[in-house]
Amino acid sequence: MARRKVYTPESDDVVISLRDVSKQYTKQAAAVTGANLEVREGEFVFVTGETGSGKSTLVKIIMHELKASSGEVNVLGYDLSRIGHGKIPRFRRNLGIVFQDFRLLKDRNVYENVAFAQRIIMVPSAQMKRNVLNMLDMVGMSDKYKRKVTQLSGGEQQRVALARALVNKPLILLADEPTGNLDADTAWEIMQLIDKVNRDYGTTVLVVTHDRSIVERMHKRVIEMKQGEIISDTPAKEEDIDEEEEIFEYQDVDADDLDNYDYDD
Amino acid sequence: MRIGTFFYTIGQGFKNLFRNKGYTLASIATISACLFLFGMFFSVLTNFRHIVLRAEQGVSVTAFFHEEQGVTEEQILQLKVAIEEREEVASVEYITADEAWETFSEDYLGEYKDGFLENPLEGDDHLVIYLADVSQQSELVSYLENLDIVREVNRSETVADMLSGANRLIFYASIIIIAVLLVVSLFLISNTIASGITSHQDEITIMKYIGATDFYVRAPYVFEGLIIGVLGSVIPLALTHYVYERAIEIISGKFSMLSGLLDFLPVESVFYYLIPVSIGMGVGLGFIGSMLSVRKHLNV
Ligand SMILES: Nc1ncnc2c1ncn2[C@@H]1O[C@H](COP(=O)(O)OP(=O)(O)OP(=O)(O)O)[C@@H](O)[C@H]1O
Ligand SMILES: [Mg+2]
């Protein structure tokens, strides 16, 4: 079976590019105005800003849930202002999306919630089982794979949601306030997990967050928004040696294993 | 489509059916009612048509001739050929006065016929014309009346008109009622599917985020509609079959003296057409109903 042609970015390629992008829900106020942004492959980017500043709107434009009112949006080579309806599924398969409210399927267990994503892209069942269990292992949930998701803590639910977002090996992970419903410690754990994904798989990550302390501790690139505008873009700082070591402890999943999907149309 | 996807679709379709039991049952009930009525109409109609056709075959026009003015048998036989070529005519029979008297006296007079020395029907050689199309009887009659050699034409116009009129009335009435029921069941099916879609809106949204194709998202709902359609056609078929057999049994038992007139079609010959038509309508309704609601509610 022929492997589906997917966009494979060269190292340092721009994977998200916004040029003078605006979004107006109503005629009076714009949610996003004149946004310019470039995110390169493998980057980790925080988006912060006060409430109502347009962070979620920006994410929705990038994942093509919303169409920009004006400007050019290019994600992974897809021109989102001109993309046809039939091509949207193909585009979305390159994204992993995580939300503040987890959005798990409450009538299914942990395993089924993650397998759900693999079914959609039609992974053969034996391979699916391996991929799902690997990913649950990666997020630290493999021992609870039979649990109903309603019997999990918030942090555990977000881990499952993360596994679902990542099991299809997306090129970009978009997370809109993934720790917004979690206590400080759990929030930190989840953020470390996302960081690990960024390092281990080279997944480009864009995380919206309110959490100043996390942003300050992680030394990543930070984009700040205010009243729909991007008012600052601070590059990542050099990392300490300590953090580097901490991260290597997690390395227990073979990333190549997840690379053998057959895609079917 | 992968085999796994195929089973997923079927599994989800069945799950949806059971999750909205009330709606599902309402849809199946309506479509069943619709197709049951259709089945009854169809059975009555085909039987009625059958009976009418038989009656129409018996409808005839009789033409008598001016034999007292010297119209010959040859002329009559020539006319017979001409009439036979007309479209509305099924067959023409030439009956001589002698033959007519023979039949009549045998049927009604028995041994008394010997009391007649001469044929009282002398000069009543005639043509009996059987019609293929009863509705054109008056045209044939006026054609015959305008012929010089024709003395008299006997028609059975009122019977013919009544038959084809009643036929048409039943036909249109049943079409209208069935059409109304079709629309109602379409409405109910699409609402059933819509309620399933609404209760799965979260799931559908996530599926779209993950990159599910429209086909993948829609398939379980369309499949659900198809199941409703199939169940909604099989149930009334079974019911119609039972009612049909019982009805024939009862009618021919109670009205045995009419059995010659009421010649019902056997259940097989009615169902030979009714089964594929009903299932086709059920499946079609299920498909259209679910597509309507899928198109309306699944465009993310
Ligand atoms: N569907 C909508 N229709 C109209 N206005 C909207 C809609 N969604 C958001 N807005 C408005 O657009 C602006 C930006 O909203 P957005 O959700 O992007 O903010 P945010 O930065 O994510 O806020 P928060 O931190 O509270 O999540 C707000 O003023 C909001 O009221
Ligand atoms: Mg928001």
Tab-separated table of N, CA, C and O in Angstrom, chain B residues 47-133:
chain	number	residue	atom	x	y	z
B	47	ASN	N	-55.457	-5.874	-7.236
B	47	ASN	CA	-56.618	-6.749	-7.349
B	47	ASN	C	-57.760	-6.069	-8.090
B	47	ASN	O	-58.421	-6.681	-8.924
B	48	PHE	N	-57.936	-4.780	-7.759
B	48	PHE	CA	-58.998	-4.027	-8.422
B	48	PHE	C	-58.728	-3.955	-9.920
B	48	PHE	O	-59.607	-4.185	-10.742
B	49	ARG	N	-57.507	-3.654	-10.227
B	49	ARG	CA	-57.128	-3.581	-11.643
B	49	ARG	C	-57.371	-4.926	-12.333
B	49	ARG	O	-57.867	-4.995	-13.454
B	50	HIS	N	-57.005	-5.958	-11.613
B	50	HIS	CA	-57.184	-7.302	-12.138
B	50	HIS	C	-58.660	-7.567	-12.435
B	50	HIS	O	-59.026	-8.038	-13.517
B	51	ILE	N	-59.523	-7.201	-11.451
B	51	ILE	CA	-60.958	-7.428	-11.613
B	51	ILE	C	-61.523	-6.555	-12.725
B	51	ILE	O	-62.303	-7.009	-13.560
B	52	VAL	N	-61.055	-5.276	-12.725
B	52	VAL	CA	-61.530	-4.361	-13.768
B	52	VAL	C	-61.120	-4.856	-15.145
B	52	VAL	O	-61.903	-4.837	-16.097
B	53	LEU	N	-59.893	-5.305	-15.240
B	53	LEU	CA	-59.416	-5.809	-16.523
B	53	LEU	C	-60.296	-6.949	-17.014
B	53	LEU	O	-60.671	-7.011	-18.184
B	54	ARG	N	-60.618	-7.800	-16.091
B	54	ARG	CA	-61.498	-8.915	-16.458
B	54	ARG	C	-62.873	-8.411	-16.883
B	54	ARG	O	-63.446	-8.886	-17.853
B	55	ALA	N	-63.378	-7.430	-16.116
B	55	ALA	CA	-64.680	-6.867	-16.447
B	55	ALA	C	-64.611	-6.163	-17.799
B	55	ALA	O	-65.517	-6.273	-18.623
B	56	GLU	N	-63.498	-5.463	-18.009
B	56	GLU	CA	-63.353	-4.736	-19.269
B	56	GLU	C	-63.304	-5.693	-20.454
B	56	GLU	O	-63.800	-5.407	-21.532
B	57	GLN	N	-62.704	-6.837	-20.205
B	57	GLN	CA	-62.652	-7.829	-21.278
B	57	GLN	C	-64.053	-8.256	-21.680
B	57	GLN	O	-64.316	-8.597	-22.824
B	58	GLY	N	-64.985	-8.213	-20.686
B	58	GLY	CA	-66.367	-8.587	-20.960
B	58	GLY	C	-67.192	-7.465	-21.580
B	58	GLY	O	-68.268	-7.690	-22.096
B	59	VAL	N	-66.677	-6.234	-21.505
B	59	VAL	CA	-67.441	-5.103	-22.037
B	59	VAL	C	-67.452	-5.178	-23.573
B	59	VAL	O	-66.418	-5.275	-24.200
B	60	SER	N	-68.666	-5.136	-24.102
B	60	SER	CA	-68.743	-5.276	-25.560
B	60	SER	C	-69.782	-4.321	-26.146
B	60	SER	O	-70.660	-3.833	-25.445
B	61	VAL	N	-69.598	-4.067	-27.415
B	61	VAL	CA	-70.548	-3.255	-28.180
B	61	VAL	C	-71.139	-4.175	-29.249
B	61	VAL	O	-70.402	-4.921	-29.887
B	62	THR	N	-72.441	-4.100	-29.371
B	62	THR	CA	-73.075	-4.972	-30.360
B	62	THR	C	-73.670	-4.132	-31.493
B	62	THR	O	-74.362	-3.134	-31.229
B	63	ALA	N	-73.371	-4.518	-32.725
B	63	ALA	CA	-73.881	-3.769	-33.883
B	63	ALA	C	-74.811	-4.657	-34.726
B	63	ALA	O	-74.466	-5.788	-35.048
B	64	PHE	N	-76.009	-4.098	-34.992
B	64	PHE	CA	-76.971	-4.800	-35.870
B	64	PHE	C	-77.046	-4.066	-37.202
B	64	PHE	O	-76.678	-2.883	-37.284
B	65	PHE	N	-77.546	-4.767	-38.240
B	65	PHE	CA	-77.432	-4.197	-39.582
B	65	PHE	C	-78.787	-4.117	-40.292
B	65	PHE	O	-79.727	-4.811	-39.940
B	66	HIS	N	-78.850	-3.247	-41.322
B	66	HIS	CA	-80.070	-3.084	-42.127
B	66	HIS	C	-80.203	-4.241	-43.099
B	66	HIS	O	-80.149	-4.074	-44.306
B	67	GLU	N	-80.432	-5.429	-42.554
B	67	GLU	CA	-80.522	-6.587	-43.441
B	67	GLU	C	-81.806	-6.551	-44.264
B	67	GLU	O	-81.859	-7.071	-45.373
B	68	GLU	N	-82.853	-5.892	-43.693
B	68	GLU	CA	-84.105	-5.764	-44.439
B	68	GLU	C	-83.896	-4.894	-45.678
B	68	GLU	O	-84.614	-4.989	-46.643
B	69	GLN	N	-82.854	-4.031	-45.663
B	69	GLN	CA	-82.543	-3.206	-46.832
B	69	GLN	C	-81.475	-3.861	-47.705
B	69	GLN	O	-80.879	-3.218	-48.571
B	70	GLY	N	-81.181	-5.123	-47.402
B	70	GLY	CA	-80.313	-5.889	-48.295
B	70	GLY	C	-78.837	-5.887	-47.948
B	70	GLY	O	-77.989	-6.163	-48.803
B	71	VAL	N	-78.492	-5.581	-46.685
B	71	VAL	CA	-77.079	-5.700	-46.289
B	71	VAL	C	-76.719	-7.179	-46.249
B	71	VAL	O	-77.421	-7.986	-45.634
B	72	THR	N	-75.631	-7.506	-46.931
B	72	THR	CA	-75.286	-8.928	-47.050
B	72	THR	C	-74.276	-9.344	-45.983
B	72	THR	O	-73.623	-8.508	-45.360
B	73	GLU	N	-74.166	-10.639	-45.824
B	73	GLU	CA	-73.192	-11.204	-44.887
B	73	GLU	C	-71.775	-10.788	-45.266
B	73	GLU	O	-70.930	-10.526	-44.411
B	74	GLU	N	-71.543	-10.717	-46.562
B	74	GLU	CA	-70.219	-10.307	-47.045
B	74	GLU	C	-69.839	-8.918	-46.548
B	74	GLU	O	-68.720	-8.693	-46.090
B	75	GLN	N	-70.837	-7.994	-46.665
B	75	GLN	CA	-70.587	-6.624	-46.201
B	75	GLN	C	-70.258	-6.618	-44.712
B	75	GLN	O	-69.360	-5.906	-44.258
B	76	ILE	N	-71.014	-7.418	-43.979
B	76	ILE	CA	-70.791	-7.469	-42.525
B	76	ILE	C	-69.389	-7.993	-42.226
B	76	ILE	O	-68.668	-7.456	-41.379
B	77	LEU	N	-68.962	-9.039	-42.934
B	77	LEU	CA	-67.643	-9.621	-42.695
B	77	LEU	C	-66.522	-8.653	-43.086
B	77	LEU	O	-65.460	-8.622	-42.448
B	78	GLN	N	-66.801	-7.842	-44.148
B	78	GLN	CA	-65.818	-6.813	-44.525
B	78	GLN	C	-65.644	-5.792	-43.399
B	78	GLN	O	-64.538	-5.401	-43.045
B	79	LEU	N	-66.808	-5.384	-42.849
B	79	LEU	CA	-66.764	-4.407	-41.760
B	79	LEU	C	-66.016	-4.996	-40.547
B	79	LEU	O	-65.231	-4.314	-39.884
B	80	LYS	N	-66.258	-6.301	-40.316
B	80	LYS	CA	-65.593	-6.969	-39.185
B	80	LYS	C	-64.083	-6.805	-39.285
B	80	LYS	O	-63.408	-6.453	-38.310
B	81	VAL	N	-63.552	-6.994	-40.495
B	81	VAL	CA	-62.103	-6.847	-40.704
B	81	VAL	C	-61.665	-5.413	-40.396
B	81	VAL	O	-60.653	-5.179	-39.714
B	82	ALA	N	-62.460	-4.443	-40.866
B	82	ALA	CA	-62.117	-3.028	-40.656
B	82	ALA	C	-62.108	-2.693	-39.166
B	82	ALA	O	-61.204	-1.999	-38.667
B	83	ILE	N	-63.127	-3.217	-38.455
B	83	ILE	CA	-63.224	-2.920	-37.014
B	83	ILE	C	-62.058	-3.547	-36.251
B	83	ILE	O	-61.479	-2.938	-35.356
B	84	GLU	N	-61.717	-4.745	-36.667
B	84	GLU	CA	-60.627	-5.441	-35.982
B	84	GLU	C	-59.315	-4.668	-36.026
B	84	GLU	O	-58.457	-4.841	-35.159
B	85	GLU	N	-59.201	-3.807	-37.044
B	85	GLU	CA	-57.957	-3.062	-37.163
B	85	GLU	C	-57.902	-1.832	-36.263
B	85	GLU	O	-56.836	-1.238	-36.097
B	86	ARG	N	-59.026	-1.474	-35.677
B	86	ARG	CA	-59.029	-0.297	-34.809
B	86	ARG	C	-58.294	-0.596	-33.493
B	86	ARG	O	-58.342	-1.709	-32.981
B	87	GLU	N	-57.656	0.468	-32.959
B	87	GLU	CA	-56.786	0.283	-31.790
B	87	GLU	C	-57.519	-0.154	-30.524
B	87	GLU	O	-57.021	-0.967	-29.757
B	88	GLU	N	-58.680	0.445	-30.290
B	88	GLU	CA	-59.372	0.190	-29.021
B	88	GLU	C	-60.079	-1.157	-28.998
B	88	GLU	O	-60.650	-1.541	-27.979
B	89	VAL	N	-60.033	-1.878	-30.131
B	89	VAL	CA	-60.782	-3.126	-30.252
B	89	VAL	C	-59.893	-4.316	-29.926
B	89	VAL	O	-58.763	-4.408	-30.413
B	90	ALA	N	-60.395	-5.182	-29.052
B	90	ALA	CA	-59.636	-6.385	-28.712
B	90	ALA	C	-59.962	-7.514	-29.682
B	90	ALA	O	-59.066	-8.143	-30.242
B	91	SER	N	-61.259	-7.751	-29.853
B	91	SER	CA	-61.649	-8.811	-30.786
B	91	SER	C	-63.090	-8.588	-31.254
B	91	SER	O	-63.853	-7.858	-30.610
B	92	VAL	N	-63.397	-9.171	-32.374
B	92	VAL	CA	-64.746	-9.022	-32.924
B	92	VAL	C	-65.284	-10.414	-33.251
B	92	VAL	O	-64.565	-11.271	-33.779
B	93	GLU	N	-66.555	-10.604	-32.907
B	93	GLU	CA	-67.153	-11.916	-33.137
B	93	GLU	C	-68.380	-11.730	-34.048
B	93	GLU	O	-69.192	-10.823	-33.824
B	94	TYR	N	-68.485	-12.531	-35.051
B	94	TYR	CA	-69.667	-12.468	-35.935
B	94	TYR	C	-70.639	-13.551	-35.502
B	94	TYR	O	-70.280	-14.729	-35.442
B	95	ILE	N	-71.837	-13.102	-35.158
B	95	ILE	CA	-72.834	-14.079	-34.703
B	95	ILE	C	-74.065	-13.987	-35.616
B	95	ILE	O	-74.696	-12.911	-35.730
B	96	THR	N	-74.384	-15.067	-36.257
B	96	THR	CA	-75.540	-15.067	-37.153
B	96	THR	C	-76.815	-15.189	-36.325
B	96	THR	O	-76.773	-15.605	-35.160
B	97	ALA	N	-77.910	-14.813	-36.920
B	97	ALA	CA	-79.203	-14.884	-36.234
B	97	ALA	C	-79.491	-16.306	-35.770
B	97	ALA	O	-80.007	-16.517	-34.668
B	98	ASP	N	-79.121	-17.268	-36.574
B	98	ASP	CA	-79.375	-18.664	-36.213
B	98	ASP	C	-78.599	-19.087	-34.974
B	98	ASP	O	-79.135	-19.709	-34.068
B	99	GLU	N	-77.328	-18.681	-34.970
B	99	GLU	CA	-76.497	-18.996	-33.809
B	99	GLU	C	-77.062	-18.351	-32.546
B	99	GLU	O	-77.121	-18.970	-31.491
B	100	ALA	N	-77.464	-17.082	-32.721
B	100	ALA	CA	-78.004	-16.339	-31.578
B	100	ALA	C	-79.237	-17.032	-31.026
B	100	ALA	O	-79.395	-17.195	-29.816
B	101	TRP	N	-80.103	-17.456	-31.921
B	101	TRP	CA	-81.336	-18.128	-31.497
B	101	TRP	C	-81.008	-19.447	-30.829
B	101	TRP	O	-81.577	-19.789	-29.798
B	102	GLU	N	-80.069	-20.137	-31.379
B	102	GLU	CA	-79.651	-21.430	-30.833
B	102	GLU	C	-79.241	-21.288	-29.370
B	102	GLU	O	-79.745	-21.957	-28.484
B	103	THR	N	-78.324	-20.333	-29.121
B	103	THR	CA	-77.819	-20.116	-27.758
B	103	THR	C	-78.948	-19.686	-26.834
B	103	THR	O	-79.105	-20.218	-25.726
B	104	PHE	N	-79.711	-18.695	-27.324
B	104	PHE	CA	-80.770	-18.135	-26.483
B	104	PHE	C	-81.781	-19.207	-26.103
B	104	PHE	O	-82.119	-19.380	-24.932
B	105	SER	N	-82.256	-19.947	-27.104
B	105	SER	CA	-83.320	-20.916	-26.827
B	105	SER	C	-82.798	-22.044	-25.950
B	105	SER	O	-83.509	-22.537	-25.065
B	106	GLU	N	-81.566	-22.409	-26.135
B	106	GLU	CA	-81.003	-23.462	-25.312
B	106	GLU	C	-80.902	-23.026	-23.851
B	106	GLU	O	-81.213	-23.761	-22.938
B	107	ASP	N	-80.428	-21.753	-23.681
B	107	ASP	CA	-80.237	-21.245	-22.323
B	107	ASP	C	-81.543	-21.042	-21.594
B	107	ASP	O	-81.662	-21.312	-20.406
B	108	TYR	N	-82.556	-20.497	-22.299
B	108	TYR	CA	-83.742	-20.021	-21.594
B	108	TYR	C	-85.010	-20.821	-21.873
B	108	TYR	O	-85.949	-20.782	-21.106
B	109	LEU	N	-85.077	-21.493	-23.019
B	109	LEU	CA	-86.355	-22.132	-23.350
B	109	LEU	C	-86.340	-23.648	-23.162
B	109	LEU	O	-87.371	-24.271	-22.932
B	110	GLY	N	-85.149	-24.194	-23.262
B	110	GLY	CA	-85.070	-25.645	-23.103
B	110	GLY	C	-85.938	-26.359	-24.133
B	110	GLY	O	-85.883	-26.058	-25.331
B	111	GLU	N	-86.797	-27.246	-23.637
B	111	GLU	CA	-87.606	-28.048	-24.570
B	111	GLU	C	-88.686	-27.248	-25.290
B	111	GLU	O	-89.178	-27.657	-26.315
B	112	TYR	N	-89.016	-26.054	-24.728
B	112	TYR	CA	-90.069	-25.251	-25.348
B	112	TYR	C	-89.655	-24.647	-26.669
B	112	TYR	O	-90.461	-24.116	-27.400
B	113	LYS	N	-88.358	-24.677	-26.975
B	113	LYS	CA	-87.892	-24.007	-28.188
B	113	LYS	C	-88.502	-24.637	-29.434
B	113	LYS	O	-88.622	-24.001	-30.475
B	114	ASP	N	-88.905	-25.862	-29.306
B	114	ASP	CA	-89.497	-26.523	-30.468
B	114	ASP	C	-90.821	-25.890	-30.877
B	114	ASP	O	-91.315	-26.105	-31.976
B	115	GLY	N	-91.416	-25.092	-29.989
B	115	GLY	CA	-92.665	-24.405	-30.297
B	115	GLY	C	-92.492	-23.323	-31.358
B	115	GLY	O	-93.449	-22.875	-31.973
B	116	PHE	N	-91.293	-22.908	-31.591
B	116	PHE	CA	-91.041	-21.873	-32.599
B	116	PHE	C	-90.700	-22.522	-33.927
B	116	PHE	O	-89.769	-23.312	-34.017
B	117	LEU	N	-91.458	-22.187	-34.929
B	117	LEU	CA	-91.187	-22.775	-36.238
B	117	LEU	C	-90.132	-21.978	-36.985
B	117	LEU	O	-89.280	-22.512	-37.653
B	118	GLU	N	-90.242	-20.659	-36.820
B	118	GLU	CA	-89.263	-19.809	-37.494
B	118	GLU	C	-88.339	-19.175	-36.476
B	118	GLU	O	-88.696	-19.047	-35.313
B	119	ASN	N	-87.201	-18.763	-36.918
B	119	ASN	CA	-86.274	-18.037	-36.035
B	119	ASN	C	-86.814	-16.628	-35.811
B	119	ASN	O	-86.856	-15.825	-36.735
B	120	PRO	N	-87.228	-16.313	-34.548
B	120	PRO	CA	-87.789	-14.973	-34.295
B	120	PRO	C	-86.727	-13.882	-34.410
B	120	PRO	O	-87.026	-12.701	-34.482
B	121	LEU	N	-85.467	-14.266	-34.440
B	121	LEU	CA	-84.396	-13.277	-34.526
B	121	LEU	C	-83.930	-13.075	-35.961
B	121	LEU	O	-82.874	-12.489	-36.195
B	122	GLU	N	-84.702	-13.568	-36.872
B	122	GLU	CA	-84.370	-13.451	-38.291
B	122	GLU	C	-83.969	-12.010	-38.638
B	122	GLU	O	-84.653	-11.064	-38.241
B	123	GLY	N	-82.837	-11.858	-39.320
B	123	GLY	CA	-82.380	-10.511	-39.664
B	123	GLY	C	-81.565	-9.861	-38.566
B	123	GLY	O	-81.161	-8.712	-38.658
B	124	ASP	N	-81.264	-10.602	-37.525
B	124	ASP	CA	-80.471	-10.053	-36.417
B	124	ASP	C	-79.047	-10.601	-36.384
B	124	ASP	O	-78.459	-10.778	-35.329
B	125	ASP	N	-78.489	-10.860	-37.553
B	125	ASP	CA	-77.043	-11.153	-37.595
B	125	ASP	C	-76.333	-9.952	-36.994
B	125	ASP	O	-76.697	-8.809	-37.267
B	126	HIS	N	-75.317	-10.183	-36.157
B	126	HIS	CA	-74.661	-9.019	-35.552
B	126	HIS	C	-73.183	-9.276	-35.240
B	126	HIS	O	-72.702	-10.409	-35.246
B	127	LEU	N	-72.499	-8.169	-34.992
B	127	LEU	CA	-71.091	-8.239	-34.575
B	127	LEU	C	-71.010	-7.891	-33.093
B	127	LEU	O	-71.581	-6.892	-32.651
B	128	VAL	N	-70.306	-8.728	-32.327
B	128	VAL	CA	-70.020	-8.389	-30.934
B	128	VAL	C	-68.556	-7.942	-30.871
B	128	VAL	O	-67.656	-8.686	-31.238
B	129	ILE	N	-68.381	-6.681	-30.453
B	129	ILE	CA	-67.028	-6.113	-30.458
B	129	ILE	C	-66.541	-5.978	-29.021
B	129	ILE	O	-67.150	-5.266	-28.217
B	130	TYR	N	-65.444	-6.682	-28.689
B	130	TYR	CA	-64.843	-6.574	-27.349
B	130	TYR	C	-63.757	-5.508	-27.369
B	130	TYR	O	-62.948	-5.441	-28.294
B	131	LEU	N	-63.773	-4.699	-26.318
B	131	LEU	CA	-62.858	-3.553	-26.306
B	131	LEU	C	-61.573	-3.858	-25.546
B	131	LEU	O	-61.592	-4.533	-24.510
B	132	ALA	N	-60.487	-3.312	-26.055
B	132	ALA	CA	-59.222	-3.398	-25.330
B	132	ALA	C	-59.131	-2.233	-24.351
B	132	ALA	O	-58.577	-2.336	-23.277
B	133	ASP	N	-59.698	-1.100	-24.783
B	133	ASP	CA	-59.647	0.088	-23.943
B	133	ASP	C	-61.057	0.647	-23.786
B	133	ASP	O	-61.612	1.240	-24.696
